[in-house]
Short mmCIF file of C-alpha atoms and ligand atoms in Angstrom, two decimals:
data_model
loop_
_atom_site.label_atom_id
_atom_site.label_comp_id
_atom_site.label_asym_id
_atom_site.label_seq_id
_atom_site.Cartn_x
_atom_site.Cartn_y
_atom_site.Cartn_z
CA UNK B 23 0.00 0.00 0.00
CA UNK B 24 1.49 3.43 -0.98
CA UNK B 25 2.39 5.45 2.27
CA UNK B 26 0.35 8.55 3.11
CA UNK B 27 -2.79 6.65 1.42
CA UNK B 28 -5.95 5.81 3.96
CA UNK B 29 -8.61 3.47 3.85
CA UNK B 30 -12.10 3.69 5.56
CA UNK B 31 -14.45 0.65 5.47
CA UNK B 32 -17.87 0.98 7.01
CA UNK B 33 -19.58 -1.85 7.16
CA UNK B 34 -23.39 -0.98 7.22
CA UNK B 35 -26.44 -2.61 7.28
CA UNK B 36 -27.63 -1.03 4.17
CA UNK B 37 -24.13 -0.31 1.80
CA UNK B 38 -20.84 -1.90 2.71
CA UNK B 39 -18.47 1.59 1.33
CA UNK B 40 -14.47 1.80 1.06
CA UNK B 41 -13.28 5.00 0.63
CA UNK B 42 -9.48 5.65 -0.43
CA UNK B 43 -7.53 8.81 0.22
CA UNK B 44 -4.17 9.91 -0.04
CA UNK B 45 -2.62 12.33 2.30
CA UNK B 46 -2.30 16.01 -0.05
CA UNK B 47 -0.49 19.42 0.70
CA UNK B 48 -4.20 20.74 1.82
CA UNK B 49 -5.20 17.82 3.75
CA UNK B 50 -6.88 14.26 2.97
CA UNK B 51 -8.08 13.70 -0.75
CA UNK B 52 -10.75 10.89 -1.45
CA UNK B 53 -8.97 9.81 -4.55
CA UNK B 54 -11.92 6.51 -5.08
CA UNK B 55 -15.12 5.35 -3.79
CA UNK B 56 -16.39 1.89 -3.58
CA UNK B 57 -20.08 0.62 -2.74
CA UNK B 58 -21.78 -2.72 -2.50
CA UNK B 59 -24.91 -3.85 -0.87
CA UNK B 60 -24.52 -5.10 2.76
CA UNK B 61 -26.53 -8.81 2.65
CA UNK B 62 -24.92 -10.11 5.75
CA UNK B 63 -25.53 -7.80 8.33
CA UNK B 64 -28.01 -6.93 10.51
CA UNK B 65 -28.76 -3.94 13.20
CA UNK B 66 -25.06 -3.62 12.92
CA UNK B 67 -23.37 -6.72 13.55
CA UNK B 68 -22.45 -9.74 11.08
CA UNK B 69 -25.12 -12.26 10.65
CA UNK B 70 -23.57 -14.18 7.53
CA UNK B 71 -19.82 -14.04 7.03
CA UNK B 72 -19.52 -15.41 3.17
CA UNK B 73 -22.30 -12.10 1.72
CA UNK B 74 -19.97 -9.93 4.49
CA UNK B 75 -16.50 -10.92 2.63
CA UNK B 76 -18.13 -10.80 -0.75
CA UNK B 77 -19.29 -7.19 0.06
CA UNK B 78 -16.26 -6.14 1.50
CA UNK B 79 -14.18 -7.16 -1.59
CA UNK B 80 -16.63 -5.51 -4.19
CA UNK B 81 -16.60 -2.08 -2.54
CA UNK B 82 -12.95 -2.03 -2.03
CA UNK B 83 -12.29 -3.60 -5.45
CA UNK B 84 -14.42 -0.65 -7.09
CA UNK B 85 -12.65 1.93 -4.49
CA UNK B 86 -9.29 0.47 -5.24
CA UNK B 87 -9.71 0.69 -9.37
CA UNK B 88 -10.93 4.33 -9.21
CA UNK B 89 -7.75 5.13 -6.93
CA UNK B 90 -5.65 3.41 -8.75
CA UNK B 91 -4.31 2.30 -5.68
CA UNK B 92 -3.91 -1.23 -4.04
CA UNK B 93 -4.96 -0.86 -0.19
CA UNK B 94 -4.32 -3.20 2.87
CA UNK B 95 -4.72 -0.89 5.89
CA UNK B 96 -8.73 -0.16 6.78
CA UNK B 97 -10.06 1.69 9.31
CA UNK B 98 -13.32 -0.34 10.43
CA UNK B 99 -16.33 0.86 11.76
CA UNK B 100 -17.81 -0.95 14.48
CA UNK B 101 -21.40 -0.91 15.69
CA UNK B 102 -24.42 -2.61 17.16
CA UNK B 103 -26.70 -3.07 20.33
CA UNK B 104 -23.43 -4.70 21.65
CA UNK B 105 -21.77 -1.09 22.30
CA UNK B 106 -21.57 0.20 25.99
CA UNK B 107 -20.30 3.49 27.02
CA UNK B 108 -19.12 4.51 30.83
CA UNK B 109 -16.72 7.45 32.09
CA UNK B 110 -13.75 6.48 34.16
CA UNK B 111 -11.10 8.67 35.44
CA UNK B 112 -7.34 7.86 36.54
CA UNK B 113 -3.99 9.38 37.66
CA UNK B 114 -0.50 8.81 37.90
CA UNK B 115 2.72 10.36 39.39
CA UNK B 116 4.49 12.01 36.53
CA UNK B 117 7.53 9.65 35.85
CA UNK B 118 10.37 12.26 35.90
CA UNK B 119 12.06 14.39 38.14
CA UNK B 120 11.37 17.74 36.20
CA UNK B 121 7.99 16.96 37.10
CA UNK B 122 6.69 17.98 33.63
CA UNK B 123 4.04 16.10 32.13
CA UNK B 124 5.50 14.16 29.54
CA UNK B 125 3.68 12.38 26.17
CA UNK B 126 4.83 8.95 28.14
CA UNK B 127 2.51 10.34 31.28
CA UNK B 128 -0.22 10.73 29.27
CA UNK B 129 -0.55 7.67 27.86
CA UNK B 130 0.00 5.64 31.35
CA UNK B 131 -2.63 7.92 32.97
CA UNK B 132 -4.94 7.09 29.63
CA UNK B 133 -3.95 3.36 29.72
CA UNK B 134 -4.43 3.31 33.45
CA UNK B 135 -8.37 4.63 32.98
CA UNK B 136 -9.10 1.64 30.81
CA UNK B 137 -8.70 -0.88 33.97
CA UNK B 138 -12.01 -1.33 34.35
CA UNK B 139 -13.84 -4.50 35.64
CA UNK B 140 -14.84 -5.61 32.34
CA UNK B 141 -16.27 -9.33 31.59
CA UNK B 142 -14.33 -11.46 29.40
CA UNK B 143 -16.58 -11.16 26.72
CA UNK B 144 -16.20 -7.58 25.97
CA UNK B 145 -13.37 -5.51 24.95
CA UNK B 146 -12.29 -1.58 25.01
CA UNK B 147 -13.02 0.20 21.53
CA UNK B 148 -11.74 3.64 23.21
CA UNK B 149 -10.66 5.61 25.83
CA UNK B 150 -11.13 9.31 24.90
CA UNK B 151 -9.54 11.37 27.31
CA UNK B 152 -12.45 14.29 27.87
CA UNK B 153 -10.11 17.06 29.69
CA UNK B 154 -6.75 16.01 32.01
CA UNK B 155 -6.33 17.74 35.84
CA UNK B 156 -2.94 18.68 36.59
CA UNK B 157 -1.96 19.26 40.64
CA UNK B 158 -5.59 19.46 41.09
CA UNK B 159 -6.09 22.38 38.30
CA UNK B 160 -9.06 20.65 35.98
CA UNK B 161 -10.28 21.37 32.70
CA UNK B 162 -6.67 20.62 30.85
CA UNK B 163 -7.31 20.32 27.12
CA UNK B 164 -3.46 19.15 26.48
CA UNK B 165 -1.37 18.92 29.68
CA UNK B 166 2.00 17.65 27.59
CA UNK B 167 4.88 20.46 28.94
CA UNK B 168 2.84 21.65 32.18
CA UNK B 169 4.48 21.51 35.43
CA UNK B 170 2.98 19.16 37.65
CA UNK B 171 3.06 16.06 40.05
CA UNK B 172 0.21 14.68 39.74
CA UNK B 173 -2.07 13.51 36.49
CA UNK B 174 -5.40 12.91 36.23
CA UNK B 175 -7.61 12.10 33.27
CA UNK B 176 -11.16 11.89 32.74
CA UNK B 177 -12.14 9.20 29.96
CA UNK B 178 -15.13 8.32 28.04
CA UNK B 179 -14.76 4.60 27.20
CA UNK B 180 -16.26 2.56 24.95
CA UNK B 181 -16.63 -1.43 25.01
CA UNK B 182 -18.13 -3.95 22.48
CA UNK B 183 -18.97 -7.81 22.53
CA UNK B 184 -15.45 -9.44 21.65
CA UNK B 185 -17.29 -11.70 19.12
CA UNK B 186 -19.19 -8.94 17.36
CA UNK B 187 -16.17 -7.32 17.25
CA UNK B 188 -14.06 -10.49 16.04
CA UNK B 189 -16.80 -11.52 13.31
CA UNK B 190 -16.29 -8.38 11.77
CA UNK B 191 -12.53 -7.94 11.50
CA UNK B 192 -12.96 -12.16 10.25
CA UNK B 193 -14.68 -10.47 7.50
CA UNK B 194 -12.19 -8.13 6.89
CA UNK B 195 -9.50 -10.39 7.15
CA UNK B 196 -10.75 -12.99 5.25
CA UNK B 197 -11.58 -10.41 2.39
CA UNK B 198 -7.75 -9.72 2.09
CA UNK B 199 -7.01 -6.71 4.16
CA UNK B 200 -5.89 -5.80 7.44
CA UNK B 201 -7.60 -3.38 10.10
CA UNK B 202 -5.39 -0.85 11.16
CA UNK B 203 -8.02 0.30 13.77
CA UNK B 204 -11.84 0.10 14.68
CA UNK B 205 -13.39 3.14 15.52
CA UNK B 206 -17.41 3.24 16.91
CA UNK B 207 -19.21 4.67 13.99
CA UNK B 208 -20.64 7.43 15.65
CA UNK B 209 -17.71 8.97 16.46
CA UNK B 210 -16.35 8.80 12.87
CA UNK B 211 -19.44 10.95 11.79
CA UNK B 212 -18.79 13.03 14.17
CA UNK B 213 -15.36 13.61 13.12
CA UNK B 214 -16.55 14.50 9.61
CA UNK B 215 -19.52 16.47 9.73
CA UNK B 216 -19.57 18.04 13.61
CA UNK B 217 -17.60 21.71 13.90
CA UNK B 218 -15.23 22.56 17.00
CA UNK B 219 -17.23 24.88 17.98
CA UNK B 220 -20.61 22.62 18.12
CA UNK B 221 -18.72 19.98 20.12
CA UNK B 222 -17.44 22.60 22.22
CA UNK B 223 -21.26 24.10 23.47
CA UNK B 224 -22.89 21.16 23.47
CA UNK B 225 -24.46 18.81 20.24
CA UNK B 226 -25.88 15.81 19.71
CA UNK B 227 -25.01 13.36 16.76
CA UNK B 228 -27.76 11.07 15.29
CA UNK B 229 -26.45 8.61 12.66
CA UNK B 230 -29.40 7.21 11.27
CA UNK B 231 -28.55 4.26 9.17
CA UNK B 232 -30.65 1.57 7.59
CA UNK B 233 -30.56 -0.93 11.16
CA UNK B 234 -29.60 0.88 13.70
CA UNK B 235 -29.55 4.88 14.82
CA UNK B 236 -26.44 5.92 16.69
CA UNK B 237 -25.76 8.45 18.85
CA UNK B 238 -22.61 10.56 20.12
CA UNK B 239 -23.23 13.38 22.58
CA UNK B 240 -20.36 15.96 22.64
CA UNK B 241 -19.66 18.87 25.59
CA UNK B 242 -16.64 21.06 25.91
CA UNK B 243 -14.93 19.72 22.90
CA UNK B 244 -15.16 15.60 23.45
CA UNK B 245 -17.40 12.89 23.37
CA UNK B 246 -19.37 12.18 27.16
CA UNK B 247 -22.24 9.80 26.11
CA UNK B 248 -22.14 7.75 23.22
CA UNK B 249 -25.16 4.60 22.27
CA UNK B 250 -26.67 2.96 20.21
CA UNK B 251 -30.59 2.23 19.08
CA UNK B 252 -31.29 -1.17 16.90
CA UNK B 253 -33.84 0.86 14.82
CA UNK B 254 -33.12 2.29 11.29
CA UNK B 255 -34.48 3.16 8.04
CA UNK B 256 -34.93 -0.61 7.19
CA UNK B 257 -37.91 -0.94 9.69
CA UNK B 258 -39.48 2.21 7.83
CA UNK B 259 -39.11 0.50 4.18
CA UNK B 260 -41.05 -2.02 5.97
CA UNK B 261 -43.56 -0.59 8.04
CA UNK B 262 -44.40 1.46 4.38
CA UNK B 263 -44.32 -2.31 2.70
CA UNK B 264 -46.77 -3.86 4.82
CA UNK B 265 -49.31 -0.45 6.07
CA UNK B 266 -49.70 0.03 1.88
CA UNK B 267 -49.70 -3.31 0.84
CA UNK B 268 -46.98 -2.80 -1.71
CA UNK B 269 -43.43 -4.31 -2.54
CA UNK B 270 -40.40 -3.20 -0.24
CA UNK B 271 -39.11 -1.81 -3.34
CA UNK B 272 -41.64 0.62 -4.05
CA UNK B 273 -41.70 1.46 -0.02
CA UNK B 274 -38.64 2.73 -0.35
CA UNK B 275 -38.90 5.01 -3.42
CA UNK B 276 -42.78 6.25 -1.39
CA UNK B 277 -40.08 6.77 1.91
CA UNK B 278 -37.63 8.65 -0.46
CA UNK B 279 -39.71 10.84 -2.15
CA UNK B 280 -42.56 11.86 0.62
CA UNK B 281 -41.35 10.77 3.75
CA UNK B 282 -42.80 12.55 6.83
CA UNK B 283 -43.18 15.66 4.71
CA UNK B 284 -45.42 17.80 3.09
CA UNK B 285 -43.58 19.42 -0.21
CA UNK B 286 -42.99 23.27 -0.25
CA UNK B 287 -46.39 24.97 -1.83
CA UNK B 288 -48.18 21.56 -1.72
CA UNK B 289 -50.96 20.69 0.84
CA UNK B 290 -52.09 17.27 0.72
CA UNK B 291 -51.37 15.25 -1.91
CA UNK B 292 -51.79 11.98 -3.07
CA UNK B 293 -49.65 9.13 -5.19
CA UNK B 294 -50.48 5.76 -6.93
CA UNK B 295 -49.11 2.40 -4.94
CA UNK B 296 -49.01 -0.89 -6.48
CA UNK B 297 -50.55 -3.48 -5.05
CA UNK B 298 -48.10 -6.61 -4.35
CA UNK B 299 -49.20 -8.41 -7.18
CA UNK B 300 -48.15 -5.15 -9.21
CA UNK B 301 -51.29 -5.47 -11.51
CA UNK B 302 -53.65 -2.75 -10.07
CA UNK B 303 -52.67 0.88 -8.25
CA UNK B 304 -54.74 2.57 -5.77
CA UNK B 305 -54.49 6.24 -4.60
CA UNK B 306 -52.75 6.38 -1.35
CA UNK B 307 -52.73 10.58 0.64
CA UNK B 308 -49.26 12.36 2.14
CA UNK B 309 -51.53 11.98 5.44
CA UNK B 310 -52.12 8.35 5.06
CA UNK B 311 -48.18 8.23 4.67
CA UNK B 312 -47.23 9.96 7.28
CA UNK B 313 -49.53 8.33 9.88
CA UNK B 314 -46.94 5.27 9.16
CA UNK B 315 -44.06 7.26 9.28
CA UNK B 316 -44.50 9.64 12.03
CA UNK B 317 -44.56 6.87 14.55
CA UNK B 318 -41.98 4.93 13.74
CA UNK B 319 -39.80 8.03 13.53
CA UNK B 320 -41.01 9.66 17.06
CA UNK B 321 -40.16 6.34 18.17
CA UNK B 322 -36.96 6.38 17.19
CA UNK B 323 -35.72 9.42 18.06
CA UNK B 324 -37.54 9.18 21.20
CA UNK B 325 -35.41 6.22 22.16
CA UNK B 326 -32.38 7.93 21.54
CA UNK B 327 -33.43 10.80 23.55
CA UNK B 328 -34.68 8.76 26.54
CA UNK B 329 -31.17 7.22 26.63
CA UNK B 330 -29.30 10.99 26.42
CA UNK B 331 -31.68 11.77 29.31
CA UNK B 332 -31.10 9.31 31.52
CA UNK B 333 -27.13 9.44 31.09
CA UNK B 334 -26.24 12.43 30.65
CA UNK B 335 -25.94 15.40 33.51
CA UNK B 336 -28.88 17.04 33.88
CA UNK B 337 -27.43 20.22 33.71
CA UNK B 338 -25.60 19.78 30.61
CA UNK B 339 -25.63 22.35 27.85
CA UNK B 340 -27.23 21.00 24.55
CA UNK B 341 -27.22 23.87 21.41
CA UNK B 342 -27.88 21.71 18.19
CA UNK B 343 -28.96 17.85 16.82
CA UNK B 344 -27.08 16.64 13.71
CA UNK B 345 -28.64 14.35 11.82
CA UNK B 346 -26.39 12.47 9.17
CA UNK B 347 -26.38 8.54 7.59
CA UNK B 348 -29.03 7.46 5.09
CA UNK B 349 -32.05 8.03 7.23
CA UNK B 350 -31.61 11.56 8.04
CA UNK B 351 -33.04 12.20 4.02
CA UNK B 352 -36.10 11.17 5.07
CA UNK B 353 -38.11 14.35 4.17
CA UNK B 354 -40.08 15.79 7.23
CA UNK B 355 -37.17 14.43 9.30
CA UNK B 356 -36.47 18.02 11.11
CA UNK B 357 -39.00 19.35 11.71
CA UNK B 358 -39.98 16.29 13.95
CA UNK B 359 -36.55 16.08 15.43
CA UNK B 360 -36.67 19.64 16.89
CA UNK B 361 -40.23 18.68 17.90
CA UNK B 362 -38.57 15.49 20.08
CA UNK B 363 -35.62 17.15 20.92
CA UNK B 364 -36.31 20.76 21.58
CA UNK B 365 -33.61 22.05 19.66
CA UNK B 366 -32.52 23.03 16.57
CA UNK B 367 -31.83 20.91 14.16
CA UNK B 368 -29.44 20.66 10.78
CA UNK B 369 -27.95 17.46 8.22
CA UNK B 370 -24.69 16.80 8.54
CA UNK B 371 -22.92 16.35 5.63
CA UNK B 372 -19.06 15.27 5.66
CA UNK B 373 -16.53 17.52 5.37
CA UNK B 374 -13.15 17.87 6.09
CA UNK B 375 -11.84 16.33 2.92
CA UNK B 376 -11.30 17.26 -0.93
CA UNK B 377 -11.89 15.30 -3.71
CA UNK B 378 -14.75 13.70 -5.05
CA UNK B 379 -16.97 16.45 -3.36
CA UNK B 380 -19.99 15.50 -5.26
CA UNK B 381 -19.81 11.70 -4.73
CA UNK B 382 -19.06 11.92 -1.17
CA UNK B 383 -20.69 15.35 0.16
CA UNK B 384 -23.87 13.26 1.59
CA UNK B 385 -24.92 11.95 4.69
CA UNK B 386 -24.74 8.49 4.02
CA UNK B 387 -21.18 8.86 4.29
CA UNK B 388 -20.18 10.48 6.95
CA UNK B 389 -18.96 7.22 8.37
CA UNK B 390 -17.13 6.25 6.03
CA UNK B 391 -15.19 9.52 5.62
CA UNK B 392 -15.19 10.10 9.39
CA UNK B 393 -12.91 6.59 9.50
CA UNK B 394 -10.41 8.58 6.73
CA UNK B 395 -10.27 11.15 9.31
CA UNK B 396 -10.00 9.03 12.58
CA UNK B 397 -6.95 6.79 10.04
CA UNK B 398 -4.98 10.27 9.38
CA UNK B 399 -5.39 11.59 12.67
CA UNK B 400 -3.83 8.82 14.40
CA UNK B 401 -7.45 7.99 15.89
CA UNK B 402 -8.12 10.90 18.02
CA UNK B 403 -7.27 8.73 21.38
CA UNK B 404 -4.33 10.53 22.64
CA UNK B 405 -4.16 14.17 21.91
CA UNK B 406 -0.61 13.97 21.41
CA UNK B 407 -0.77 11.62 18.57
CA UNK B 408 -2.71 13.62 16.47
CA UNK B 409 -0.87 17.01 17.19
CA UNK B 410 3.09 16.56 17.90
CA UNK B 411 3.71 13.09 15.81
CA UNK B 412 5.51 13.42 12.36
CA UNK B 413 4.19 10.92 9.65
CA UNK B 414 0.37 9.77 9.58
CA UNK B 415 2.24 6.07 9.67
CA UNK B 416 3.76 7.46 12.82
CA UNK B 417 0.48 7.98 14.50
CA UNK B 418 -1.02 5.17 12.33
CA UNK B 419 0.88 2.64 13.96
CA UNK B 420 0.49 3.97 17.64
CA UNK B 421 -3.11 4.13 17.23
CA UNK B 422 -3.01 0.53 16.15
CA UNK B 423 -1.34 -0.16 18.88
CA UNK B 424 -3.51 1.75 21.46
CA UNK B 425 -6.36 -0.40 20.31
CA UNK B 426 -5.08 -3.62 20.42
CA UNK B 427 -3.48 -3.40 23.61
N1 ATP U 24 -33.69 10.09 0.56
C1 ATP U 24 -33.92 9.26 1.58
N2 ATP U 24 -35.01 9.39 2.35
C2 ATP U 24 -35.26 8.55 3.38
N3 ATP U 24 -34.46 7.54 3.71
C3 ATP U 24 -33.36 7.36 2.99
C4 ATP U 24 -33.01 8.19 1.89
N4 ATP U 24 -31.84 7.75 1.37
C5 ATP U 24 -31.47 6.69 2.12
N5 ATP U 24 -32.37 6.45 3.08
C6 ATP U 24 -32.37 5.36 4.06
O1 ATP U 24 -31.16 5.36 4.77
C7 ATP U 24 -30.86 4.03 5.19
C8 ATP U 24 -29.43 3.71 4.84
O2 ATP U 24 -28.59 4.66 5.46
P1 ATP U 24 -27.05 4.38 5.60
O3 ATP U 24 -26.46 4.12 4.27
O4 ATP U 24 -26.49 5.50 6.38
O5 ATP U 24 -27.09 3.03 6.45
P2 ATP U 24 -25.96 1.98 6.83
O6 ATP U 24 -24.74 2.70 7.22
O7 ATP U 24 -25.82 0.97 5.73
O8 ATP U 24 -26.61 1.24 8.05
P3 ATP U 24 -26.22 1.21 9.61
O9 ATP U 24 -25.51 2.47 9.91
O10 ATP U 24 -27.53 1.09 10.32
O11 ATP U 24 -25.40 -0.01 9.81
C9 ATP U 24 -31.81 3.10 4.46
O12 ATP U 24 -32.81 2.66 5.37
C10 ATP U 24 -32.42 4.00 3.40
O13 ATP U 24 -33.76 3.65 3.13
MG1 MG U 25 -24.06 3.55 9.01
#
């Protein structure tokens, strides 16, 4: 694999996508795109290796002929109801006799907040340091060069089922390629389509994919809550399938195109719908529509609300909901999540990145791209990978490591 080039594979329940960039003077350019339906996964996690492997290979096959490029290294995405999130917080003695906090101190006092009792069946995905205290002073974005005996670190760690986890890099390793890191998906849509300054007041991230709808909550720059719902698009397509008594096929075009909306300048309006044996059409409203949809998508979002409300400080600062993956098209979407969540509310497209704007500029990709980002940023773990280290196979490497330690 040509140094300086990155790989992202999410592995979705709808789209299995590989996206391939190569490390430019102006930053990361997605130099090829690959795409294949996802037939052996569901809500997330692997339910039939062989269609897994076969997906994987087509969408980095197609990815890896538009680059040009041969890859090896992917950054995975990892989800599912498996996913549990917790805080934790550490500290250490700094190691030398300056007593300046050193790179080294950092990571022990990081490495340190992942002892956690954890059962044998699950494994750390992260530790995210969310600020450091030095010598009792909190609130430290990057302690690295203060003076100070002792280090503390706050944490936001996430764990998945070691077997979801293994099935999935099986997949990957079975469809010729190595994973140079797994990253929780929400957090690599975050990383492409949230600003600074949202994580820094207060936002929520909704990935809304075709099986499941996760969530990242942000506050003073990093990640405090992060979860998953098993409930996606998919269920939609279905509930549209069986309340008009048409084919899945032409549920999801009727989701598509009217959603939970009511089109600019239009009132009511109404559509023909096959019937399942495709000979005869009948006349089906907006409202009829959206007294399937609505539901299902209050449902949703109400889930991952209930679970933001429960975990996270009362007193927390929320300004804005981001709403990215496939789902978050759904017309209507919005207006219902500022409804639910009682704040504004904007699509998140992925950014960050040139090349292949127009391919890659939508929501269903945030993931993907996100991945790119967590790959060339040496994962985002340790601050001081991503802003002191030298080569991104530097910080590659050491966020490999940090993982699989
Ligand atoms: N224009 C649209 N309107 C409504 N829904 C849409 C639209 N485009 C895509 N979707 C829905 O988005 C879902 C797929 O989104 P996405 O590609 O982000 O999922 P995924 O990453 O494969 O799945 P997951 O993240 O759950 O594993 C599907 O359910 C699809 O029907
Ligand atoms: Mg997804």
């Amino acid at each position: 694999m040509k140094p300086g080039t990155v790989c992202g594979l999410d592995i979705g329940t709808t789209k299995t996508c590989a996206v391939v960039a190569v490390e430019g003077p102006g930053g990361l350019e997605v130099v090829g795109v690959g795409e294949a339906p996802s037939l052996g996964m569901r809500k997330g996690v692997v339910v039939d290796l062989d269609q897994t492997i076969k997906s994987i290979e087509a969408a980095t096959e197609q990815a890896e002929r538009m680059a040009g490029l041969n890859v090896q290294d992917v950054y995975v995405g990892i989800t599912g109801d498996h996913i549990r999130s917790t805080n934790n917080r550490a500290v250490v003695a700094t190691a030398n006799d300056s007593r300046e906090v050193s790179s080294t101190d950092v990571r022990r006092v990081v490495d340190a907040s992942k002892l956690i009792n954890l059962p044998a069946d699950r494994q750390i995905i992260h530790a995210l340091p969310r600020f450091f205290t030095v010598d009792g002073q909190d609130g430290v974005e990057d302690p690295v060069g203060m003076a100070g005996g002792r280090l503390e670190v706050d944490t936001h760690i996430i764990t998945g089922g070691a077997t979801f986890i293994t099935n999935v890099l099986k997949c990957v390793h079975r469809a010729g390629l190595e994973a140079a890191g797994v990253v929780f998906e929400p957090l690599a849509s975050s990383a492409s389509t949230l600003l600074p300054e949202e994580r820094q007041v207060g936002v929520v991230l909704l990935d809304i994919g075709g099986g499941t709808t996760d969530l990242a909550v942000y506050s003073l720059g990093s990640a405090i809550y992060t979860a998953t719902v098993p409930i996606g698009g998919s269920i939609l397509t279905s509930d549209i399938s069986l309340g008009l008594k048409t084919s899945r096929d032409e549920a999801e075009g009727i989701k598509r195109r009217y959603g939970a909306g009511v089109r600019d300048g239009v009132n009511e309006e109404s559509f023909p719908v096959h019937t399942l044996d495709g000979r005869t059409t009948k006349e089906v409203s907006t409202a009829e529509l959206r007294a399937i949809v609505v539901p299902r998508v209050l449902e949703t979002l109400r889930m991952a609300r209930q679970k933001i409300v429960e975990n996270v400080p009362r007193d927390l600062v929320l300004g804005e909901v981001v709403l990215t993956g496939g789902g978050s098209l759904l017309p209507g979407i919005d207006a219902i999540a500022e409804d639910v969540f009682g704040l504004p509310v904007r699509t998140g497209i992925p950014k960050n990145v040139s090349g292949l704007t127009e391919t890659v500029a939508q929501p269903q990709y945030a993931t993907a791209i996100g991945l790119l980002l967590f790959g060339a940023n040496g994962g985002g773990e340790l601050i001081e990978d991503s802003r002191r280290t030298g080569s991104i196979w530097s910080r590659v490497r050491k966020f490999a490591s940090d993982l699989w330690n």
